Amino acid sequence: MATSIFRYVHSVGGVFIADEVQVGFGRVGKYFWAFQLQGKDFVPDIVTMGKPIGNGHPMSCVVTTKEIAEAFGASGLEYFNTFGGNPVSCAIGLAVLSVIEEEDLRGNATRVGNYLMDLLREQQAKHQLIGDVRGVGLFIGVDLVKDRRKRTPAKAEAQHIIYRLKEHNILLSADGPHRNVLKFKPPMCFTKEDAKSAVEKIDEILSDLEQKTSARVQNGKSYPVDNRVSVSLRGSKRKMAPASIPEVSELEGTETSPSEECPDEDSGHFKRSACRQEPSSCQDKGLGCNLLASRS
C-alpha cells in the first residue's frame, strides 16, 4: 500500500515524508525505522525525527536528499535555529544512539512487544470490548468496540479505562478517528514484568466494567449484562481523574458529546498550543497518541 502511494506521489511531482517521531529509533524492533517495514526498496524523500532522539532532552531532526535540501536553500526562505547543532544536544543524541545499540533496545522491543501482544490477545478472547489488537514491537493499539460485528467504537469506555489506569500510575491515551484505540508506546526499556503488571490492571478494569455495562465472553459466546448508570467524563485529558471514578453503565446505546470526551475540542489530544499538532494529524494515525507506563 505505502509503496503504491509512494509511486503515485512521485508521479505527480510530490515528495514522500516519513514521520518517525513516535515509531523511529528501534521502537518497531526488527528495524531501526518504521518505514523499513515497507520493504528494502522503500526510501522516503524526507524523514522527520523528534523526542526519542534526546530521551527527554528537547531535540528534533530532519533528514532529506541533497537535491531537496538545495532546492529549499534556493527558494529564498530564511531558516534560523539558535540552538541548532549545539554540541550539548549532539552529545546527548550520540549517547542515546549508543544506549540503543549497547543495551539491545531493539531486541527488547521485539521480545517484550511480542509478549505484550500475546497478553493483550488473551484479554481479547476474554473481554468482548476488545475488538482488535494490532501493532509491531513496542507500538501497539487495542481497538475497543461496543459490538464486534458492527465495530461500534467504544469511546466512553476507552476514556474510562484511561482514567482508571491513572490511579495505578499507568498512563495511556486514546487515538484513532473515534478516540477508541488504546495506544501502547512505553519506554524502550519496558520489561515483561511491566507488561504483565499493566495488562493485569487492564483486565481488572475491564472485568469491573463488564459487570456494569457490557458483555462477557464465555466459550466464544457473548452474554449481555444489565446496564443502569451513565458515564461522566470530566476535565481535560491532561488532568488526573478524581480519586473516585463515577460508576460506568448505560454505555451501550449512549453517545457522549465531543465536549464531554474532549473539553479542549481537539479530539482528546493534548491542547494544540502545547503539542503544535492539528487534530487531523493525530486522528488519522491508526494506533493513537502516547502510552507511557509510569514506573516507580
XYZ file of C-alpha atoms in Angstrom:
296
model
C 0.000 0.000 0.000
C 2.647 2.524 1.053
C 4.781 1.650 -1.974
C 1.913 2.328 -4.398
C 1.173 5.638 -2.660
C 4.876 6.475 -2.794
C 4.950 5.888 -6.555
C 1.812 7.932 -7.117
C 3.150 10.875 -5.094
C 6.324 10.864 -7.182
C 4.374 10.573 -10.424
C 2.592 13.871 -9.725
C 5.749 15.672 -8.606
C 5.349 15.321 -4.846
C 7.723 14.178 -2.121
C 7.088 11.400 0.388
C 7.646 12.249 4.074
C 8.077 9.520 6.699
C 7.143 10.647 10.217
C 9.389 8.686 12.596
C 8.797 10.913 15.626
C 6.954 8.182 17.546
C 7.940 4.964 15.797
C 11.613 5.533 14.967
C 14.836 4.642 16.774
C 14.110 0.921 17.016
C 10.627 1.023 18.541
C 9.281 -1.417 15.933
C 12.002 -3.874 16.934
C 13.140 -5.547 13.723
C 14.147 -2.287 12.072
C 15.561 0.982 13.287
C 12.984 2.927 11.254
C 9.325 2.039 10.819
C 9.353 2.945 7.119
C 11.648 -0.064 6.598
C 8.626 -2.275 7.259
C 7.502 -1.338 3.739
C 10.425 -3.156 2.124
C 14.096 -2.606 1.390
C 13.349 -0.633 -1.781
C 11.128 1.876 0.020
C 13.126 5.045 0.709
C 11.208 8.234 1.642
C 12.341 11.635 0.410
C 12.208 13.227 3.858
C 12.380 11.623 7.311
C 11.354 13.570 10.416
C 12.517 12.594 13.915
C 11.793 14.061 17.313
C 11.671 13.421 21.044
C 13.228 9.930 21.197
C 16.498 11.353 19.846
C 17.194 13.051 23.184
C 15.398 10.708 25.621
C 13.830 13.741 27.303
C 16.227 16.400 26.080
C 14.371 18.576 23.519
C 15.678 17.591 20.111
C 14.412 17.057 16.591
C 15.933 16.269 13.232
C 15.082 16.232 9.534
C 16.935 14.042 7.048
C 16.490 14.508 3.322
C 18.277 14.253 -0.003
C 20.863 16.763 -1.175
C 18.572 17.737 -4.047
C 15.664 18.654 -1.758
C 17.917 20.463 0.715
C 19.451 22.562 -2.062
C 16.007 23.320 -3.506
C 14.897 24.589 -0.097
C 18.020 26.755 0.154
C 17.438 28.183 -3.307
C 13.829 29.102 -2.511
C 14.856 32.282 -0.706
C 13.120 31.244 2.517
C 15.158 32.068 5.594
C 15.673 29.366 8.187
C 17.290 30.123 11.536
C 17.724 27.986 14.659
C 19.514 29.481 17.642
C 20.479 26.156 19.203
C 20.629 24.043 16.040
C 23.586 21.664 16.088
C 24.844 22.789 19.506
C 27.463 20.436 20.988
C 25.499 19.563 24.138
C 22.482 18.339 22.178
C 24.726 16.475 19.744
C 26.495 14.700 22.618
C 23.132 13.699 24.122
C 21.864 12.381 20.798
C 25.015 10.308 20.301
C 24.714 8.914 23.829
C 21.115 7.838 23.169
C 22.151 6.067 19.960
C 24.898 4.262 21.875
C 22.487 3.068 24.567
C 20.020 1.789 21.959
C 22.757 -0.381 20.466
C 24.652 -1.369 23.627
C 21.535 -2.356 25.581
C 19.878 -4.025 22.574
C 16.722 -1.975 22.949
C 15.532 -3.046 19.502
C 15.712 -6.667 20.622
C 13.904 -5.714 23.811
C 11.170 -4.033 21.769
C 10.665 -7.244 19.817
C 10.738 -9.599 22.813
C 8.625 -7.518 25.173
C 6.360 -6.286 22.378
C 5.535 -9.852 21.296
C 4.902 -10.808 24.919
C 2.634 -7.796 25.416
C 0.708 -8.621 22.223
C 0.171 -12.192 23.463
C -1.133 -10.928 26.822
C -3.471 -8.463 25.144
C -4.808 -11.108 22.753
C -5.587 -13.292 25.752
C -7.628 -10.379 27.069
C -9.328 -10.074 23.676
C -10.508 -13.673 23.987
C -11.819 -12.866 27.459
C -13.348 -9.404 27.046
C -15.967 -8.508 24.456
C -14.927 -4.839 24.460
C -11.599 -5.634 22.782
C -12.300 -5.791 19.064
C -8.724 -5.943 17.808
C -5.107 -5.937 18.955
C -2.537 -4.745 16.421
C 0.941 -3.339 16.238
C 4.610 -4.162 15.993
C 7.388 -4.020 18.578
C 6.533 -1.600 21.381
C 3.924 0.263 19.335
C 0.575 -1.413 19.900
C -3.078 -0.441 19.662
C -6.086 -2.026 21.376
C -9.308 -1.269 19.498
C -12.292 -1.036 21.857
C -15.744 -1.661 20.373
C -19.265 -1.977 21.759
C -20.203 -4.529 19.125
C -17.622 -6.688 17.362
C -19.829 -7.289 14.350
C -20.802 -3.648 13.799
C -17.424 -2.331 15.028
C -19.153 0.418 17.016
C -16.386 2.497 18.682
C -16.394 2.298 22.486
C -15.308 5.898 23.041
C -16.554 6.483 26.567
C -15.287 3.102 27.725
C -11.812 3.933 26.408
C -11.729 7.174 28.384
C -12.983 5.411 31.499
C -10.191 2.821 31.263
C -7.589 5.558 30.794
C -8.772 7.416 33.890
C -8.862 4.239 35.971
C -5.336 3.276 34.932
C -4.042 6.653 36.116
C -4.989 5.606 39.640
C -2.401 2.834 39.265
C 0.272 5.167 37.821
C -0.170 3.780 34.307
C -0.625 6.393 31.593
C -2.283 5.585 28.285
C -4.136 7.703 25.778
C -6.779 7.084 23.140
C -6.297 7.578 19.431
C -7.858 6.817 16.077
C -10.636 8.761 14.341
C -13.085 7.872 17.127
C -10.644 8.015 20.072
C -11.431 4.403 20.983
C -7.986 2.845 20.412
C -5.784 2.441 23.486
C -2.222 3.142 22.461
C 0.762 1.396 23.993
C 4.038 3.237 23.431
C 6.046 2.571 26.599
C 9.702 3.394 27.245
C 12.088 1.231 25.241
C 13.408 -0.268 28.494
C 9.924 -1.654 29.231
C 10.150 -5.171 30.700
C 7.948 -8.250 30.612
C 7.168 -7.619 34.281
C 5.966 -4.107 33.397
C 3.825 -5.507 30.600
C 2.288 -8.155 32.841
C 1.501 -5.598 35.552
C -0.156 -3.191 33.094
C -2.284 -5.899 31.475
C -3.374 -7.250 34.862
C -4.741 -3.807 35.748
C -6.493 -3.563 32.390
C -8.042 -6.978 32.998
C -9.330 -5.829 36.391
C -10.833 -2.653 34.953
C -12.450 -4.462 32.016
C -13.908 -7.119 34.316
C -15.366 -4.440 36.571
C -16.683 -2.541 33.562
C -18.328 -5.629 32.102
C -20.178 -6.361 35.322
C -21.899 -2.989 34.956
C -22.080 -2.283 31.271
C -21.231 -4.750 28.561
C -20.959 -8.377 27.549
C -18.622 -11.060 28.785
C -17.015 -13.625 26.528
C -17.521 -17.224 27.671
C -16.679 -20.159 25.428
C -16.654 -17.826 22.452
C -20.171 -16.523 23.123
C -21.405 -13.153 24.374
C -23.686 -12.777 27.357
C -25.271 -9.356 27.965
C -25.007 -7.756 31.381
C -27.536 -5.304 32.779
C -26.726 -1.593 32.318
C -28.028 1.037 34.718
C -25.857 4.126 35.254
C -24.358 6.659 32.844
C -20.746 7.663 32.406
C -19.379 11.081 33.212
C -16.108 12.279 31.725
C -14.914 15.444 33.345
C -11.835 17.555 32.840
C -9.297 17.663 30.045
C -7.003 14.810 29.175
C -4.135 16.468 30.976
C -5.937 16.409 34.325
C -5.756 13.396 36.583
C -9.001 11.585 37.199
C -10.675 12.186 40.541
C -9.876 9.689 43.269
C -13.354 8.245 42.975
C -14.304 7.463 39.365
C -18.007 7.665 38.576
C -19.823 4.386 38.117
C -19.965 3.423 34.472
C -23.016 1.913 32.894
C -25.667 2.585 30.312
C -22.760 2.984 27.896
C -24.417 0.729 25.393
C -26.563 2.900 23.188
C -25.368 6.085 24.866
C -23.227 8.549 22.929
C -21.149 11.202 24.638
C -20.806 14.622 23.090
C -17.437 15.907 21.838
C -17.327 18.369 24.714
C -17.720 15.548 27.247
C -14.981 13.455 25.710
C -12.644 16.273 24.904
C -13.275 19.571 26.650
C -10.424 21.267 24.774
C -12.142 20.355 21.481
C -9.177 18.666 19.848
C -10.226 15.028 19.843
C -8.638 14.156 23.152
C -5.121 15.135 22.158
C -3.036 17.460 24.292
C -4.021 21.067 23.644
C -2.749 22.314 20.321
C -0.877 25.158 21.986
C 1.239 22.559 23.764
C 1.865 19.977 21.042
C 1.537 22.198 17.941
C -0.309 19.492 16.037
C -3.588 19.854 14.227
C -6.291 17.383 15.298
C -6.252 15.587 11.944
C -2.570 14.818 12.281
C -3.354 12.733 15.335
C -6.749 11.350 14.348
C -5.514 9.803 11.132
C -2.971 7.596 12.809
C -4.418 4.177 13.372
C -2.823 3.488 16.706
C -3.060 6.691 18.621
C -1.132 9.067 20.884
C 1.094 8.015 23.857
C 1.005 5.153 26.272
C 3.700 5.705 28.793
C 3.646 3.213 31.613
C 4.891 5.086 34.644
C 7.473 3.251 36.618
C 8.168 3.726 40.292
